[in-house]
Amino acid sequence: DQQTLELRFADIETGKSETVLTENSDTWINLTKDLRFLKKQDAFIWTSERSGFRHLYLYDLKGKLIRQLTDGGWVIDKVYGGDEEAGVVYFDANKASPLQQDLYSVSLTEAGEPKKITEKDGVHEVSFSKNMQIFVDYFSSVSQPKQVSLRNADGTLITWLEENTLDKNHPYYHFYQKASKPEFGTIKAEDGQEMHYRIYKPVPFDSSKKYPVIVDVYGGPHAQRVRNQWGARNTYWHHLMASKGFIIFSLDNRGSWNRGKKFEDPIYKELGNVEVKDQV
């Protein structure tokens, strides 16, 4: 039923195993690859959505909780690993906004708020070196095509691998100036949760006129359409249709990704019902 997950340690000599940690859910459990064992102490890093949002927890090897490392109404997307010398663990999260993704670090030894490492608003996807000292940052936003940089673990720039500045020398510059720019906002679902939407309007736009509207929707689990990201799904088609006089509307209804289990759970055994209500 996908409602119980056990973490088991097995003796490689005898094959005997014991359950160290158990997760339970009334709906389902999302699987991850977030398990990280520490080398300098008998402990491991674990993520759980038991609070309704995926967060970091530190356990000893007997399955006893040492401390919860992160908390709040935001979601951890991916754990990159820990730097035990620096005493921190690195992860991606949407703490600043559900529309963006940033790199953060948090202390393994002391209570405190996570430190935001990446600076620009948008979506950062990173790749760390094995020693966790440097990372490649793949960044984009609705106004910045993907650019790639090499950075120190604290976020300081080492060098650009591809700056990709959207200036007059950029091949897309001329088209971007004429393209419709997205507008973002929120609508409340019937349970009070905020759903994010994006609108592309025709250029030029006359607020006194009526326009045909295209609702471009996915709506299913593990998908997010509305983000501050360049080249999100169908972006160029949205630009094309806006240039032809259409308004294009997209909404991430309840059940979609990157908002936490509290946002996903309403579609449990209600697929095709809750999503349609939200879109209507």
PDB file of N, CA and C in Angstrom, residues 27-28 30 52-53 98 186-197 217-226 249-280:
ATOM      1  N   THR A  27      -1.471   8.222   3.568  1.00  0.00           N
ATOM      2  CA  THR A  27      -1.697   8.260   2.121  1.00  0.00           C
ATOM      3  C   THR A  27      -0.635   7.414   1.412  1.00  0.00           C
ATOM      4  N   TRP A  28       0.567   7.995   1.188  1.00  0.00           N
ATOM      5  CA  TRP A  28       1.671   7.233   0.608  1.00  0.00           C
ATOM      6  C   TRP A  28       2.983   7.893   1.008  1.00  0.00           C
ATOM      7  N   ASN A  30       6.692   9.096  -0.388  1.00  0.00           N
ATOM      8  CA  ASN A  30       7.549   9.364  -1.539  1.00  0.00           C
ATOM      9  C   ASN A  30       8.962   8.848  -1.243  1.00  0.00           C
ATOM     10  N   GLY A  52       4.533  16.916   6.930  1.00  0.00           N
ATOM     11  CA  GLY A  52       3.810  17.470   5.798  1.00  0.00           C
ATOM     12  C   GLY A  52       4.737  18.116   4.795  1.00  0.00           C
ATOM     13  N   PHE A  53       6.023  18.305   5.196  1.00  0.00           N
ATOM     14  CA  PHE A  53       7.045  18.879   4.331  1.00  0.00           C
ATOM     15  C   PHE A  53       8.345  18.097   4.512  1.00  0.00           C
ATOM     16  N   PRO A  98       7.971  28.802  -3.486  1.00  0.00           N
ATOM     17  CA  PRO A  98       7.700  27.572  -4.235  1.00  0.00           C
ATOM     18  C   PRO A  98       8.058  27.687  -5.714  1.00  0.00           C
ATOM     19  N   THR A 186      -1.481  33.812  -7.185  1.00  0.00           N
ATOM     20  CA  THR A 186      -2.017  32.669  -6.444  1.00  0.00           C
ATOM     21  C   THR A 186      -3.539  32.714  -6.395  1.00  0.00           C
ATOM     22  N   ILE A 187      -4.119  31.525  -6.318  1.00  0.00           N
ATOM     23  CA  ILE A 187      -5.559  31.328  -6.125  1.00  0.00           C
ATOM     24  C   ILE A 187      -5.711  30.316  -5.002  1.00  0.00           C
ATOM     25  N   LYS A 188      -6.678  30.496  -4.135  1.00  0.00           N
ATOM     26  CA  LYS A 188      -6.856  29.559  -3.031  1.00  0.00           C
ATOM     27  C   LYS A 188      -7.742  28.387  -3.443  1.00  0.00           C
ATOM     28  N   ALA A 189      -7.303  27.186  -3.062  1.00  0.00           N
ATOM     29  CA  ALA A 189      -8.118  25.987  -3.254  1.00  0.00           C
ATOM     30  C   ALA A 189      -9.236  25.972  -2.221  1.00  0.00           C
ATOM     31  N   GLU A 190     -10.159  25.028  -2.363  1.00  0.00           N
ATOM     32  CA  GLU A 190     -11.311  24.999  -1.457  1.00  0.00           C
ATOM     33  C   GLU A 190     -10.906  24.697  -0.015  1.00  0.00           C
ATOM     34  N   ASP A 191      -9.703  24.110   0.185  1.00  0.00           N
ATOM     35  CA  ASP A 191      -9.243  23.845   1.557  1.00  0.00           C
ATOM     36  C   ASP A 191      -8.364  24.981   2.085  1.00  0.00           C
ATOM     37  N   GLY A 192      -8.251  26.073   1.312  1.00  0.00           N
ATOM     38  CA  GLY A 192      -7.508  27.244   1.770  1.00  0.00           C
ATOM     39  C   GLY A 192      -6.050  27.292   1.355  1.00  0.00           C
ATOM     40  N   GLN A 193      -5.542  26.210   0.776  1.00  0.00           N
ATOM     41  CA  GLN A 193      -4.146  26.193   0.353  1.00  0.00           C
ATOM     42  C   GLN A 193      -3.962  27.037  -0.909  1.00  0.00           C
ATOM     43  N   GLU A 194      -2.829  27.742  -0.975  1.00  0.00           N
ATOM     44  CA  GLU A 194      -2.562  28.597  -2.121  1.00  0.00           C
ATOM     45  C   GLU A 194      -2.011  27.801  -3.295  1.00  0.00           C
ATOM     46  N   MET A 195      -2.589  28.024  -4.472  1.00  0.00           N
ATOM     47  CA  MET A 195      -2.117  27.408  -5.708  1.00  0.00           C
ATOM     48  C   MET A 195      -1.513  28.501  -6.588  1.00  0.00           C
ATOM     49  N   HIS A 196      -0.331  28.241  -7.133  1.00  0.00           N
ATOM     50  CA  HIS A 196       0.362  29.233  -7.950  1.00  0.00           C
ATOM     51  C   HIS A 196      -0.021  29.086  -9.419  1.00  0.00           C
ATOM     52  N   TYR A 197      -0.193  30.245 -10.075  1.00  0.00           N
ATOM     53  CA  TYR A 197      -0.517  30.234 -11.502  1.00  0.00           C
ATOM     54  C   TYR A 197       0.447  31.125 -12.276  1.00  0.00           C
ATOM     55  N   VAL A 217      -2.303  22.592 -18.928  1.00  0.00           N
ATOM     56  CA  VAL A 217      -2.275  21.954 -17.611  1.00  0.00           C
ATOM     57  C   VAL A 217      -1.607  20.587 -17.675  1.00  0.00           C
ATOM     58  N   TYR A 218      -0.888  20.244 -16.597  1.00  0.00           N
ATOM     59  CA  TYR A 218      -0.511  18.840 -16.377  1.00  0.00           C
ATOM     60  C   TYR A 218      -1.316  18.324 -15.194  1.00  0.00           C
ATOM     61  N   GLY A 219      -1.025  18.811 -14.016  1.00  0.00           N
ATOM     62  CA  GLY A 219      -1.898  18.555 -12.874  1.00  0.00           C
ATOM     63  C   GLY A 219      -1.655  17.281 -12.098  1.00  0.00           C
ATOM     64  N   GLY A 220      -0.842  16.365 -12.613  1.00  0.00           N
ATOM     65  CA  GLY A 220      -0.654  15.087 -11.937  1.00  0.00           C
ATOM     66  C   GLY A 220       0.434  15.125 -10.885  1.00  0.00           C
ATOM     67  N   PRO A 221       0.629  14.031 -10.170  1.00  0.00           N
ATOM     68  CA  PRO A 221       1.683  13.967  -9.144  1.00  0.00           C
ATOM     69  C   PRO A 221       3.071  14.136  -9.755  1.00  0.00           C
ATOM     70  N   HIS A 222       3.978  14.581  -8.915  1.00  0.00           N
ATOM     71  CA  HIS A 222       5.404  14.708  -9.278  1.00  0.00           C
ATOM     72  C   HIS A 222       5.616  15.547 -10.526  1.00  0.00           C
ATOM     73  N   ALA A 223       4.902  16.660 -10.612  1.00  0.00           N
ATOM     74  CA  ALA A 223       5.088  17.589 -11.724  1.00  0.00           C
ATOM     75  C   ALA A 223       4.784  18.988 -11.222  1.00  0.00           C
ATOM     76  N   GLN A 224       5.584  19.955 -11.670  1.00  0.00           N
ATOM     77  CA  GLN A 224       5.356  21.355 -11.344  1.00  0.00           C
ATOM     78  C   GLN A 224       5.531  22.161 -12.610  1.00  0.00           C
ATOM     79  N   ARG A 225       4.512  22.906 -12.979  1.00  0.00           N
ATOM     80  CA  ARG A 225       4.551  23.681 -14.211  1.00  0.00           C
ATOM     81  C   ARG A 225       4.936  25.137 -13.972  1.00  0.00           C
ATOM     82  N   VAL A 226       4.519  25.685 -12.837  1.00  0.00           N
ATOM     83  CA  VAL A 226       4.675  27.115 -12.585  1.00  0.00           C
ATOM     84  C   VAL A 226       5.928  27.360 -11.754  1.00  0.00           C
ATOM     85  N   PHE A 249      -2.861  30.214 -19.723  1.00  0.00           N
ATOM     86  CA  PHE A 249      -2.979  30.110 -18.262  1.00  0.00           C
ATOM     87  C   PHE A 249      -2.540  28.724 -17.804  1.00  0.00           C
ATOM     88  N   SER A 250      -1.674  28.686 -16.777  1.00  0.00           N
ATOM     89  CA  SER A 250      -1.254  27.414 -16.178  1.00  0.00           C
ATOM     90  C   SER A 250      -1.365  27.519 -14.662  1.00  0.00           C
ATOM     91  N   LEU A 251      -1.885  26.460 -14.038  1.00  0.00           N
ATOM     92  CA  LEU A 251      -2.071  26.424 -12.589  1.00  0.00           C
ATOM     93  C   LEU A 251      -1.540  25.101 -12.044  1.00  0.00           C
ATOM     94  N   ASP A 252      -0.762  25.180 -10.970  1.00  0.00           N
ATOM     95  CA  ASP A 252      -0.339  23.965 -10.264  1.00  0.00           C
ATOM     96  C   ASP A 252      -1.376  23.658  -9.195  1.00  0.00           C
ATOM     97  N   ASN A 253      -2.276  22.731  -9.523  1.00  0.00           N
ATOM     98  CA  ASN A 253      -3.344  22.365  -8.594  1.00  0.00           C
ATOM     99  C   ASN A 253      -2.800  21.503  -7.448  1.00  0.00           C
ATOM    100  N   ARG A 254      -3.650  21.271  -6.462  1.00  0.00           N
ATOM    101  CA  ARG A 254      -3.278  20.376  -5.375  1.00  0.00           C
ATOM    102  C   ARG A 254      -2.931  18.989  -5.955  1.00  0.00           C
ATOM    103  N   GLY A 255      -1.906  18.390  -5.389  1.00  0.00           N
ATOM    104  CA  GLY A 255      -1.427  17.118  -5.909  1.00  0.00           C
ATOM    105  C   GLY A 255      -0.152  17.256  -6.701  1.00  0.00           C
ATOM    106  N   SER A 256       0.165  18.488  -7.130  1.00  0.00           N
ATOM    107  CA  SER A 256       1.389  18.686  -7.899  1.00  0.00           C
ATOM    108  C   SER A 256       2.597  18.764  -6.963  1.00  0.00           C
ATOM    109  N   TRP A 257       3.767  18.831  -7.568  1.00  0.00           N
ATOM    110  CA  TRP A 257       5.032  18.602  -6.866  1.00  0.00           C
ATOM    111  C   TRP A 257       5.611  19.887  -6.261  1.00  0.00           C
ATOM    112  N   ASN A 258       6.532  19.698  -5.310  1.00  0.00           N
ATOM    113  CA  ASN A 258       7.370  20.761  -4.742  1.00  0.00           C
ATOM    114  C   ASN A 258       6.629  21.679  -3.786  1.00  0.00           C
ATOM    115  N   ARG A 259       5.510  21.192  -3.247  1.00  0.00           N
ATOM    116  CA  ARG A 259       4.748  21.975  -2.282  1.00  0.00           C
ATOM    117  C   ARG A 259       4.567  21.236  -0.963  1.00  0.00           C
ATOM    118  N   GLY A 260       5.059  19.996  -0.892  1.00  0.00           N
ATOM    119  CA  GLY A 260       4.928  19.229   0.329  1.00  0.00           C
ATOM    120  C   GLY A 260       3.773  18.245   0.279  1.00  0.00           C
ATOM    121  N   LYS A 261       3.818  17.265   1.194  1.00  0.00           N
ATOM    122  CA  LYS A 261       2.788  16.227   1.212  1.00  0.00           C
ATOM    123  C   LYS A 261       1.418  16.792   1.559  1.00  0.00           C
ATOM    124  N   LYS A 262       1.376  17.845   2.347  1.00  0.00           N
ATOM    125  CA  LYS A 262       0.093  18.448   2.697  1.00  0.00           C
ATOM    126  C   LYS A 262      -0.625  18.925   1.445  1.00  0.00           C
ATOM    127  N   PHE A 263       0.142  19.375   0.452  1.00  0.00           N
ATOM    128  CA  PHE A 263      -0.424  19.855  -0.796  1.00  0.00           C
ATOM    129  C   PHE A 263      -0.759  18.699  -1.733  1.00  0.00           C
ATOM    130  N   GLU A 264      -0.010  17.600  -1.609  1.00  0.00           N
ATOM    131  CA  GLU A 264      -0.227  16.440  -2.475  1.00  0.00           C
ATOM    132  C   GLU A 264      -1.379  15.550  -1.999  1.00  0.00           C
ATOM    133  N   ASP A 265      -1.528  15.423  -0.699  1.00  0.00           N
ATOM    134  CA  ASP A 265      -2.425  14.419  -0.119  1.00  0.00           C
ATOM    135  C   ASP A 265      -3.893  14.487  -0.544  1.00  0.00           C
ATOM    136  N   PRO A 266      -4.442  15.679  -0.865  1.00  0.00           N
ATOM    137  CA  PRO A 266      -5.864  15.705  -1.252  1.00  0.00           C
ATOM    138  C   PRO A 266      -6.210  14.821  -2.448  1.00  0.00           C
ATOM    139  N   ILE A 267      -5.231  14.453  -3.297  1.00  0.00           N
ATOM    140  CA  ILE A 267      -5.565  13.622  -4.462  1.00  0.00           C
ATOM    141  C   ILE A 267      -5.540  12.127  -4.139  1.00  0.00           C
ATOM    142  N   TYR A 268      -5.253  11.781  -2.862  1.00  0.00           N
ATOM    143  CA  TYR A 268      -5.228  10.361  -2.489  1.00  0.00           C
ATOM    144  C   TYR A 268      -6.598   9.722  -2.728  1.00  0.00           C
ATOM    145  N   LYS A 269      -6.640   8.737  -3.617  1.00  0.00           N
ATOM    146  CA  LYS A 269      -7.871   8.059  -4.034  1.00  0.00           C
ATOM    147  C   LYS A 269      -8.911   9.016  -4.622  1.00  0.00           C
ATOM    148  N   GLU A 270      -8.435  10.184  -5.086  1.00  0.00           N
ATOM    149  CA  GLU A 270      -9.334  11.191  -5.675  1.00  0.00           C
ATOM    150  C   GLU A 270      -8.784  11.691  -7.013  1.00  0.00           C
ATOM    151  N   LEU A 271      -7.926  10.908  -7.668  1.00  0.00           N
ATOM    152  CA  LEU A 271      -7.335  11.340  -8.932  1.00  0.00           C
ATOM    153  C   LEU A 271      -8.427  11.656  -9.955  1.00  0.00           C
ATOM    154  N   GLY A 272      -8.267  12.798 -10.624  1.00  0.00           N
ATOM    155  CA  GLY A 272      -9.244  13.205 -11.626  1.00  0.00           C
ATOM    156  C   GLY A 272     -10.413  13.973 -11.056  1.00  0.00           C
ATOM    157  N   ASN A 273     -10.447  14.121  -9.752  1.00  0.00           N
ATOM    158  CA  ASN A 273     -11.527  14.849  -9.097  1.00  0.00           C
ATOM    159  C   ASN A 273     -11.019  16.175  -8.538  1.00  0.00           C
ATOM    160  N   VAL A 274     -10.054  16.082  -7.597  1.00  0.00           N
ATOM    161  CA  VAL A 274      -9.515  17.281  -6.950  1.00  0.00           C
ATOM    162  C   VAL A 274      -8.835  18.197  -7.943  1.00  0.00           C
ATOM    163  N   GLU A 275      -8.043  17.613  -8.851  1.00  0.00           N
ATOM    164  CA  GLU A 275      -7.305  18.438  -9.824  1.00  0.00           C
ATOM    165  C   GLU A 275      -8.263  19.239 -10.714  1.00  0.00           C
ATOM    166  N   VAL A 276      -9.336  18.572 -11.160  1.00  0.00           N
ATOM    167  CA  VAL A 276     -10.303  19.247 -12.025  1.00  0.00           C
ATOM    168  C   VAL A 276     -11.020  20.355 -11.276  1.00  0.00           C
ATOM    169  N   LYS A 277     -11.391  20.122 -10.023  1.00  0.00           N
ATOM    170  CA  LYS A 277     -12.030  21.164  -9.211  1.00  0.00           C
ATOM    171  C   LYS A 277     -11.128  22.395  -9.109  1.00  0.00           C
ATOM    172  N   ASP A 278      -9.842  22.153  -8.879  1.00  0.00           N
ATOM    173  CA  ASP A 278      -8.915  23.255  -8.739  1.00  0.00           C
ATOM    174  C   ASP A 278      -8.760  24.029 -10.039  1.00  0.00           C
ATOM    175  N   GLN A 279      -8.704  23.325 -11.153  1.00  0.00           N
ATOM    176  CA  GLN A 279      -8.581  24.007 -12.448  1.00  0.00           C
ATOM    177  C   GLN A 279      -9.839  24.809 -12.767  1.00  0.00           C
ATOM    178  N   VAL A 280     -10.988  24.260 -12.455  1.00  0.00           N
ATOM    179  CA  VAL A 280     -12.251  24.992 -12.690  1.00  0.00           C
ATOM    180  C   VAL A 280     -12.287  26.251 -11.828  1.00  0.00           C
TER     181      VAL A 280
END
